[in-house]
PDB file of C-alpha atoms in Angstrom:
ATOM      1  CA  GLY B   1      19.020  -1.942 -18.887  1.00 56.00           C
ATOM      2  CA  ALA B   2      18.164   1.086 -16.755  1.00 63.00           C
ATOM      3  CA  VAL B   3      16.030   3.750 -18.372  1.00 87.00           C
ATOM      4  CA  VAL B   4      16.257   6.113 -15.454  1.00 92.00           C
ATOM      5  CA  SER B   5      19.687   6.441 -13.861  1.00 93.00           C
ATOM      6  CA  GLN B   6      20.712   8.077 -10.593  1.00 94.00           C
ATOM      7  CA  HIS B   7      24.152   9.146  -9.519  1.00 95.00           C
ATOM      8  CA  PRO B   8      25.767   8.732  -7.094  1.00 96.00           C
ATOM      9  CA  SER B   9      24.370   5.436  -5.759  1.00 93.00           C
ATOM     10  CA  ARG B  10      26.004   6.088  -2.363  1.00 94.00           C
ATOM     11  CA  VAL B  11      27.384   9.214  -0.852  1.00 96.00           C
ATOM     12  CA  ILE B  12      28.697  10.178   2.552  1.00 96.00           C
ATOM     13  CA  CYS B  13      29.017  13.735   3.489  1.00 96.00           C
ATOM     14  CA  LYS B  14      29.845  15.804   6.532  1.00 96.00           C
ATOM     15  CA  SER B  15      27.197  17.736   8.487  1.00 97.00           C
ATOM     16  CA  GLY B  16      26.743  21.189   7.103  1.00 97.00           C
ATOM     17  CA  THR B  17      27.859  20.402   3.565  1.00 97.00           C
ATOM     18  CA  SER B  18      25.666  20.112   0.499  1.00 97.00           C
ATOM     19  CA  VAL B  19      25.303  17.118  -1.765  1.00 97.00           C
ATOM     20  CA  LYS B  20      23.862  16.825  -5.257  1.00 97.00           C
ATOM     21  CA  ILE B  21      22.037  13.802  -6.645  1.00 97.00           C
ATOM     22  CA  GLU B  22      21.386  13.494 -10.360  1.00 97.00           C
ATOM     23  CA  CYS B  23      18.509  11.719 -12.100  1.00 96.00           C
ATOM     24  CA  ARG B  24      18.669  11.120 -15.813  1.00 95.00           C
ATOM     25  CA  SER B  25      16.183   9.672 -18.215  1.00 93.00           C
ATOM     26  CA  LEU B  26      18.291   7.692 -20.668  1.00 91.00           C
ATOM     27  CA  ASP B  27      16.114   6.899 -23.674  1.00 86.00           C
ATOM     28  CA  PHE B  28      13.336   9.407 -23.404  1.00 88.00           C
ATOM     29  CA  GLN B  29      12.564  12.972 -22.515  1.00 89.00           C
ATOM     30  CA  ALA B  30      10.794  13.714 -19.257  1.00 88.00           C
ATOM     31  CA  THR B  31       9.189  17.097 -18.677  1.00 85.00           C
ATOM     32  CA  THR B  32       8.333  15.907 -15.184  1.00 88.00           C
ATOM     33  CA  MET B  33      10.334  13.858 -12.737  1.00 93.00           C
ATOM     34  CA  PHE B  34       9.557  12.960  -9.162  1.00 93.00           C
ATOM     35  CA  TRP B  35      11.740  12.702  -6.065  1.00 96.00           C
ATOM     36  CA  TYR B  36      10.958  10.246  -3.279  1.00 95.00           C
ATOM     37  CA  ARG B  37      12.566   9.554  -0.009  1.00 94.00           C
ATOM     38  CA  GLN B  38      12.596   6.291   1.906  1.00 89.00           C
ATOM     39  CA  PHE B  39      13.644   5.849   5.543  1.00 83.00           C
ATOM     40  CA  PRO B  40      14.734   2.330   6.536  1.00 78.00           C
ATOM     41  CA  LYS B  41      11.794  -0.071   6.657  1.00 75.00           C
ATOM     42  CA  LYS B  42       9.368   2.721   5.748  1.00 80.00           C
ATOM     43  CA  SER B  43       7.356   3.614   2.675  1.00 85.00           C
ATOM     44  CA  LEU B  44       8.554   5.739  -0.207  1.00 89.00           C
ATOM     45  CA  MET B  45       7.343   9.276   0.389  1.00 91.00           C
ATOM     46  CA  LEU B  46       7.006  11.766  -2.445  1.00 92.00           C
ATOM     47  CA  MET B  47       9.053  14.849  -1.767  1.00 95.00           C
ATOM     48  CA  ALA B  48       8.545  16.996  -4.844  1.00 95.00           C
ATOM     49  CA  THR B  49       7.662  17.128  -8.505  1.00 92.00           C
ATOM     50  CA  SER B  50      10.471  18.392 -10.722  1.00 91.00           C
ATOM     51  CA  ASN B  51       9.224  20.394 -13.646  1.00 87.00           C
ATOM     52  CA  GLU B  52      11.433  21.129 -16.700  1.00 87.00           C
ATOM     53  CA  GLY B  53      12.026  24.803 -17.109  1.00 86.00           C
ATOM     54  CA  SER B  54      10.044  25.874 -14.076  1.00 88.00           C
ATOM     55  CA  LYS B  55      10.009  25.650 -10.277  1.00 91.00           C
ATOM     56  CA  ALA B  56       9.554  22.348  -8.531  1.00 93.00           C
ATOM     57  CA  THR B  57       6.410  21.617  -6.638  1.00 93.00           C
ATOM     58  CA  TYR B  58       6.992  20.462  -3.085  1.00 95.00           C
ATOM     59  CA  GLU B  59       4.829  18.251  -0.966  1.00 93.00           C
ATOM     60  CA  GLN B  60       3.594  19.459   2.353  1.00 92.00           C
ATOM     61  CA  GLY B  61       6.236  19.401   5.024  1.00 92.00           C
ATOM     62  CA  VAL B  62       9.212  19.285   2.627  1.00 95.00           C
ATOM     63  CA  GLU B  63      11.553  22.287   2.978  1.00 94.00           C
ATOM     64  CA  LYS B  64      12.135  23.729  -0.433  1.00 93.00           C
ATOM     65  CA  ASP B  65      15.187  25.694   0.719  1.00 95.00           C
ATOM     66  CA  LYS B  66      16.755  22.529   2.011  1.00 96.00           C
ATOM     67  CA  PHE B  67      16.012  20.284  -0.903  1.00 97.00           C
ATOM     68  CA  LEU B  68      16.806  22.289  -4.020  1.00 96.00           C
ATOM     69  CA  ILE B  69      15.514  20.817  -7.238  1.00 95.00           C
ATOM     70  CA  ASN B  70      16.697  21.799 -10.668  1.00 93.00           C
ATOM     71  CA  HIS B  71      15.271  20.413 -13.928  1.00 91.00           C
ATOM     72  CA  ALA B  72      17.383  22.190 -16.457  1.00 83.00           C
ATOM     73  CA  SER B  73      16.906  19.811 -19.362  1.00 90.00           C
ATOM     74  CA  LEU B  74      14.428  17.210 -20.553  1.00 91.00           C
ATOM     75  CA  THR B  75      16.658  14.414 -19.391  1.00 93.00           C
ATOM     76  CA  LEU B  76      18.131  15.643 -16.146  1.00 95.00           C
ATOM     77  CA  SER B  77      16.805  16.593 -12.745  1.00 95.00           C
ATOM     78  CA  THR B  78      19.025  17.282  -9.777  1.00 96.00           C
ATOM     79  CA  LEU B  79      18.261  17.230  -6.042  1.00 97.00           C
ATOM     80  CA  THR B  80      20.632  19.122  -3.811  1.00 97.00           C
ATOM     81  CA  VAL B  81      20.465  18.487  -0.107  1.00 97.00           C
ATOM     82  CA  THR B  82      21.802  21.743   1.399  1.00 97.00           C
ATOM     83  CA  SER B  83      23.417  22.057   4.801  1.00 96.00           C
ATOM     84  CA  ALA B  84      22.901  18.378   5.387  1.00 97.00           C
ATOM     85  CA  HIS B  85      22.263  16.938   8.792  1.00 96.00           C
ATOM     86  CA  PRO B  86      22.302  13.377  10.035  1.00 95.00           C
ATOM     87  CA  GLU B  87      18.527  13.285   9.998  1.00 94.00           C
ATOM     88  CA  ASP B  88      18.702  13.788   6.185  1.00 95.00           C
ATOM     89  CA  SER B  89      20.419  10.380   5.883  1.00 95.00           C
ATOM     90  CA  SER B  90      18.000   8.417   3.775  1.00 94.00           C
ATOM     91  CA  PHE B  91      17.463   6.645   0.448  1.00 93.00           C
ATOM     92  CA  TYR B  92      16.483   9.065  -2.291  1.00 95.00           C
ATOM     93  CA  ILE B  93      14.796   7.816  -5.451  1.00 95.00           C
ATOM     94  CA  CYS B  94      13.659   9.586  -8.589  1.00 95.00           C
ATOM     95  CA  SER B  95      11.080   8.527 -11.102  1.00 93.00           C
ATOM     96  CA  ALA B  96      10.056   9.608 -14.599  1.00 90.00           C
ATOM     97  CA  SER B  97       7.479   8.417 -16.974  1.00 82.00           C
ATOM     98  CA  ASN B  98       7.925   7.665 -20.609  1.00 76.00           C
ATOM     99  CA  ARG B  99       4.874   9.135 -22.204  1.00 73.00           C
ATOM    100  CA  GLY B 100       5.882   7.666 -25.482  1.00 70.00           C
ATOM    101  CA  SER B 101       5.655   4.212 -24.025  1.00 67.00           C
ATOM    102  CA  GLY B 102       2.234   3.968 -22.433  1.00 67.00           C
ATOM    103  CA  ASN B 103       3.164   6.298 -19.611  1.00 70.00           C
ATOM    104  CA  THR B 104       5.176   3.639 -17.873  1.00 76.00           C
ATOM    105  CA  ILE B 105       6.762   4.992 -14.738  1.00 82.00           C
ATOM    106  CA  TYR B 106      10.440   4.151 -14.298  1.00 87.00           C
ATOM    107  CA  PHE B 107      12.440   4.529 -11.122  1.00 91.00           C
ATOM    108  CA  GLY B 108      16.101   5.251 -10.741  1.00 92.00           C
ATOM    109  CA  GLU B 109      18.342   2.868  -8.850  1.00 90.00           C
ATOM    110  CA  GLY B 110      18.262   5.181  -5.791  1.00 92.00           C
ATOM    111  CA  SER B 111      20.918   7.089  -3.884  1.00 94.00           C
ATOM    112  CA  TRP B 112      21.934   6.304  -0.289  1.00 94.00           C
ATOM    113  CA  LEU B 113      22.880   9.477   1.565  1.00 95.00           C
ATOM    114  CA  THR B 114      24.714   9.227   4.844  1.00 95.00           C
ATOM    115  CA  VAL B 115      25.424  12.437   6.713  1.00 96.00           C
ATOM    116  CA  VAL B 116      28.098  12.109   9.415  1.00 96.00           C
TER     117      VAL B 116
ATOM    118  CA  ASP F   1      -2.028   9.944   7.360  1.00 71.00           C
ATOM    119  CA  GLN F   2      -1.201   6.692   5.514  1.00 81.00           C
ATOM    120  CA  GLN F   3      -3.557   6.677   2.549  1.00 91.00           C
ATOM    121  CA  VAL F   4      -2.213   3.399   1.278  1.00 94.00           C
ATOM    122  CA  LYS F   5      -1.728   0.604   3.786  1.00 94.00           C
ATOM    123  CA  GLN F   6      -0.134  -2.838   3.670  1.00 95.00           C
ATOM    124  CA  ASN F   7      -0.999  -4.357   6.980  1.00 92.00           C
ATOM    125  CA  SER F   8       1.314  -7.299   6.761  1.00 94.00           C
ATOM    126  CA  PRO F   9       4.926  -6.193   7.095  1.00 93.00           C
ATOM    127  CA  SER F  10       6.101  -9.688   6.235  1.00 96.00           C
ATOM    128  CA  LEU F  11       4.905 -12.928   4.676  1.00 97.00           C
ATOM    129  CA  SER F  12       6.540 -16.353   4.227  1.00 98.00           C
ATOM    130  CA  VAL F  13       5.324 -18.763   1.553  1.00 98.00           C
ATOM    131  CA  GLN F  14       6.538 -22.185   0.490  1.00 98.00           C
ATOM    132  CA  GLU F  15       8.018 -22.367  -2.995  1.00 98.00           C
ATOM    133  CA  GLY F  16       5.398 -23.411  -5.543  1.00 98.00           C
ATOM    134  CA  ARG F  17       2.470 -22.156  -3.454  1.00 98.00           C
ATOM    135  CA  ILE F  18       0.468 -19.028  -3.930  1.00 98.00           C
ATOM    136  CA  SER F  19       1.582 -15.710  -2.402  1.00 98.00           C
ATOM    137  CA  ILE F  20      -1.160 -13.226  -1.687  1.00 98.00           C
ATOM    138  CA  LEU F  21      -0.185  -9.643  -0.747  1.00 98.00           C
ATOM    139  CA  ASN F  22      -2.878  -7.287   0.367  1.00 98.00           C
ATOM    140  CA  CYS F  23      -3.228  -3.508   0.170  1.00 97.00           C
ATOM    141  CA  ASP F  24      -5.967  -1.162   1.427  1.00 97.00           C
ATOM    142  CA  TYR F  25      -6.474   2.500   0.580  1.00 96.00           C
ATOM    143  CA  THR F  26      -8.574   5.298   2.012  1.00 96.00           C
ATOM    144  CA  ASN F  27      -8.544   7.997  -0.687  1.00 93.00           C
ATOM    145  CA  SER F  28     -11.561   7.486  -2.942  1.00 93.00           C
ATOM    146  CA  MET F  29      -9.895   9.636  -5.661  1.00 92.00           C
ATOM    147  CA  PHE F  30      -7.374   6.902  -6.298  1.00 93.00           C
ATOM    148  CA  ASP F  31      -8.314   5.027  -9.407  1.00 89.00           C
ATOM    149  CA  TYR F  32      -5.034   3.616 -10.760  1.00 92.00           C
ATOM    150  CA  PHE F  33      -3.011   1.090  -8.774  1.00 94.00           C
ATOM    151  CA  LEU F  34       0.391  -0.414  -9.225  1.00 93.00           C
ATOM    152  CA  TRP F  35       2.547  -3.085  -7.616  1.00 95.00           C
ATOM    153  CA  TYR F  36       6.323  -2.760  -7.332  1.00 94.00           C
ATOM    154  CA  LYS F  37       9.000  -5.155  -6.250  1.00 95.00           C
ATOM    155  CA  LYS F  38      12.013  -3.708  -4.437  1.00 90.00           C
ATOM    156  CA  TYR F  39      15.366  -5.052  -3.280  1.00 88.00           C
ATOM    157  CA  PRO F  40      17.371  -3.239  -0.664  1.00 80.00           C
ATOM    158  CA  ALA F  41      19.265  -0.194  -1.959  1.00 76.00           C
ATOM    159  CA  GLU F  42      17.630  -0.470  -5.419  1.00 83.00           C
ATOM    160  CA  GLY F  43      14.768   1.425  -7.036  1.00 85.00           C
ATOM    161  CA  PRO F  44      11.395  -0.232  -7.284  1.00 89.00           C
ATOM    162  CA  THR F  45      10.664  -2.424 -10.312  1.00 89.00           C
ATOM    163  CA  PHE F  46       7.199  -2.268 -11.845  1.00 88.00           C
ATOM    164  CA  LEU F  47       5.285  -5.534 -11.772  1.00 94.00           C
ATOM    165  CA  ILE F  48       1.628  -4.945 -12.722  1.00 94.00           C
ATOM    166  CA  SER F  49      -1.029  -2.374 -12.615  1.00 92.00           C
ATOM    167  CA  ILE F  50      -4.830  -2.055 -12.689  1.00 94.00           C
ATOM    168  CA  SER F  51      -7.252   0.719 -13.368  1.00 91.00           C
ATOM    169  CA  SER F  52     -10.419   1.115 -11.403  1.00 91.00           C
ATOM    170  CA  ILE F  53     -12.555   0.197 -14.394  1.00 92.00           C
ATOM    171  CA  LYS F  54     -11.267  -3.378 -14.057  1.00 93.00           C
ATOM    172  CA  ASP F  55     -11.445  -5.789 -11.157  1.00 95.00           C
ATOM    173  CA  LYS F  56      -8.661  -8.098 -12.369  1.00 97.00           C
ATOM    174  CA  ASN F  57      -5.499  -7.944 -14.371  1.00 97.00           C
ATOM    175  CA  GLU F  58      -3.182 -10.825 -15.123  1.00 97.00           C
ATOM    176  CA  ASP F  59       0.327 -10.983 -16.373  1.00 96.00           C
ATOM    177  CA  GLY F  60       2.080 -14.337 -16.242  1.00 97.00           C
ATOM    178  CA  ARG F  61       2.421 -15.444 -12.641  1.00 97.00           C
ATOM    179  CA  PHE F  62       1.112 -12.158 -11.334  1.00 98.00           C
ATOM    180  CA  THR F  63      -2.572 -11.269 -10.913  1.00 98.00           C
ATOM    181  CA  VAL F  64      -3.891  -8.160  -9.299  1.00 98.00           C
ATOM    182  CA  PHE F  65      -7.438  -8.025  -8.010  1.00 98.00           C
ATOM    183  CA  LEU F  66      -9.260  -4.817  -7.192  1.00 97.00           C
ATOM    184  CA  ASN F  67     -12.318  -4.500  -4.988  1.00 97.00           C
ATOM    185  CA  LYS F  68     -13.190  -0.837  -5.356  1.00 95.00           C
ATOM    186  CA  SER F  69     -16.132  -0.861  -2.972  1.00 95.00           C
ATOM    187  CA  ALA F  70     -13.907  -2.280  -0.232  1.00 97.00           C
ATOM    188  CA  LYS F  71     -10.967  -0.063  -1.281  1.00 96.00           C
ATOM    189  CA  HIS F  72      -8.843  -3.182  -1.315  1.00 97.00           C
ATOM    190  CA  LEU F  73      -6.439  -4.749  -3.814  1.00 97.00           C
ATOM    191  CA  SER F  74      -4.319  -7.812  -3.717  1.00 98.00           C
ATOM    192  CA  LEU F  75      -1.462  -9.257  -5.647  1.00 98.00           C
ATOM    193  CA  HIS F  76      -1.358 -13.010  -6.283  1.00 98.00           C
ATOM    194  CA  ILE F  77       1.861 -14.711  -7.302  1.00 98.00           C
ATOM    195  CA  VAL F  78       1.556 -18.253  -8.395  1.00 98.00           C
ATOM    196  CA  PRO F  79       3.575 -20.383  -8.331  1.00 98.00           C
ATOM    197  CA  SER F  80       5.894 -18.597  -5.943  1.00 98.00           C
ATOM    198  CA  GLN F  81       9.601 -18.841  -6.771  1.00 97.00           C
ATOM    199  CA  PRO F  82      12.691 -18.117  -4.548  1.00 96.00           C
ATOM    200  CA  GLY F  83      13.494 -15.152  -6.850  1.00 95.00           C
ATOM    201  CA  ASP F  84      10.244 -13.551  -5.754  1.00 96.00           C
ATOM    202  CA  SER F  85      11.686 -12.886  -2.311  1.00 96.00           C
ATOM    203  CA  ALA F  86      11.718  -9.081  -1.967  1.00 96.00           C
ATOM    204  CA  VAL F  87       9.720  -6.211  -0.545  1.00 94.00           C
ATOM    205  CA  TYR F  88       6.506  -5.552  -2.418  1.00 97.00           C
ATOM    206  CA  PHE F  89       4.929  -2.105  -2.482  1.00 95.00           C
ATOM    207  CA  CYS F  90       1.487  -1.198  -3.721  1.00 96.00           C
ATOM    208  CA  ALA F  91       1.068   2.314  -5.005  1.00 94.00           C
ATOM    209  CA  ALA F  92      -1.866   4.423  -6.098  1.00 94.00           C
ATOM    210  CA  SER F  93      -2.457   7.507  -8.185  1.00 91.00           C
ATOM    211  CA  GLU F  94      -5.520   9.616  -8.899  1.00 88.00           C
ATOM    212  CA  ASN F  95      -5.617   8.677 -12.526  1.00 72.00           C
ATOM    213  CA  PHE F  96      -3.689   6.834 -15.196  1.00 67.00           C
ATOM    214  CA  GLY F  97      -0.995   9.167 -16.474  1.00 65.00           C
ATOM    215  CA  ASN F  98      -0.680  10.958 -13.142  1.00 69.00           C
ATOM    216  CA  GLU F  99       2.804  10.075 -12.174  1.00 76.00           C
ATOM    217  CA  LYS F 100       2.446  11.128  -8.569  1.00 84.00           C
ATOM    218  CA  LEU F 101       2.323   7.907  -6.642  1.00 89.00           C
ATOM    219  CA  THR F 102       1.333   7.235  -3.030  1.00 91.00           C
ATOM    220  CA  PHE F 103       3.036   4.149  -1.754  1.00 93.00           C
ATOM    221  CA  GLY F 104       2.046   1.638   0.876  1.00 93.00           C
ATOM    222  CA  THR F 105       4.372   0.647   3.620  1.00 90.00           C
ATOM    223  CA  GLY F 106       5.550  -2.562   1.911  1.00 93.00           C
ATOM    224  CA  THR F 107       5.374  -6.263   2.638  1.00 96.00           C
ATOM    225  CA  ARG F 108       8.547  -8.318   2.807  1.00 96.00           C
ATOM    226  CA  LEU F 109       7.877 -11.644   0.972  1.00 97.00           C
ATOM    227  CA  THR F 110      10.167 -14.588   1.731  1.00 97.00           C
ATOM    228  CA  ILE F 111       9.806 -17.721  -0.396  1.00 97.00           C
ATOM    229  CA  ILE F 112      10.959 -20.832   1.422  1.00 97.00           C
ATOM    230  CA  PRO F 113      12.606 -23.411  -0.908  1.00 94.00           C
TER     231      PRO F 113
END
């Protein structure tokens, strides 16, 4: 079964609204989670590193005010796409590694965001 | 700047034959490599990994080869099965335990029954 779970799997929102995507580690605690984004037929691109109890670290070119990340507990990170625009439509995936299990990196199921 | 490249966007292989997926990288700091399988609208599933201290790692039908001097790795699947049809991504990180991954562009593998 899934060890990293994302919710929702699909979401449609109107332009200008905000949408929150959750990433949970189910059987382990993760002090660090990662958020990736994938455009159709493209590679997964790392957006940011989510750090429990502190600010997220964003990759170059990713707007931190647009993609708000909160890692309030050891099992939950959230990505909020603020003031969404159609170009934000994409597949968002999170990952976390279980350091108690050989550092295996697990990915969530992904979340399809469509902004209309 | 694509630091991890998979130059074949697609590959078709007869069932039972060997599938070979290739991956090249440019960042000499990468020393841990992973292969993932991905279906549409799902997260990647880990297949196999290799650290730069090795040149081969095998797990069942999957073998990964690493040529560090050429900055090249390949994934061999033998025998190929219809269930192997998916998009395969190679990924790299700067060391084992570093969870920040840089992904290649993916290769869509189709196994022909």
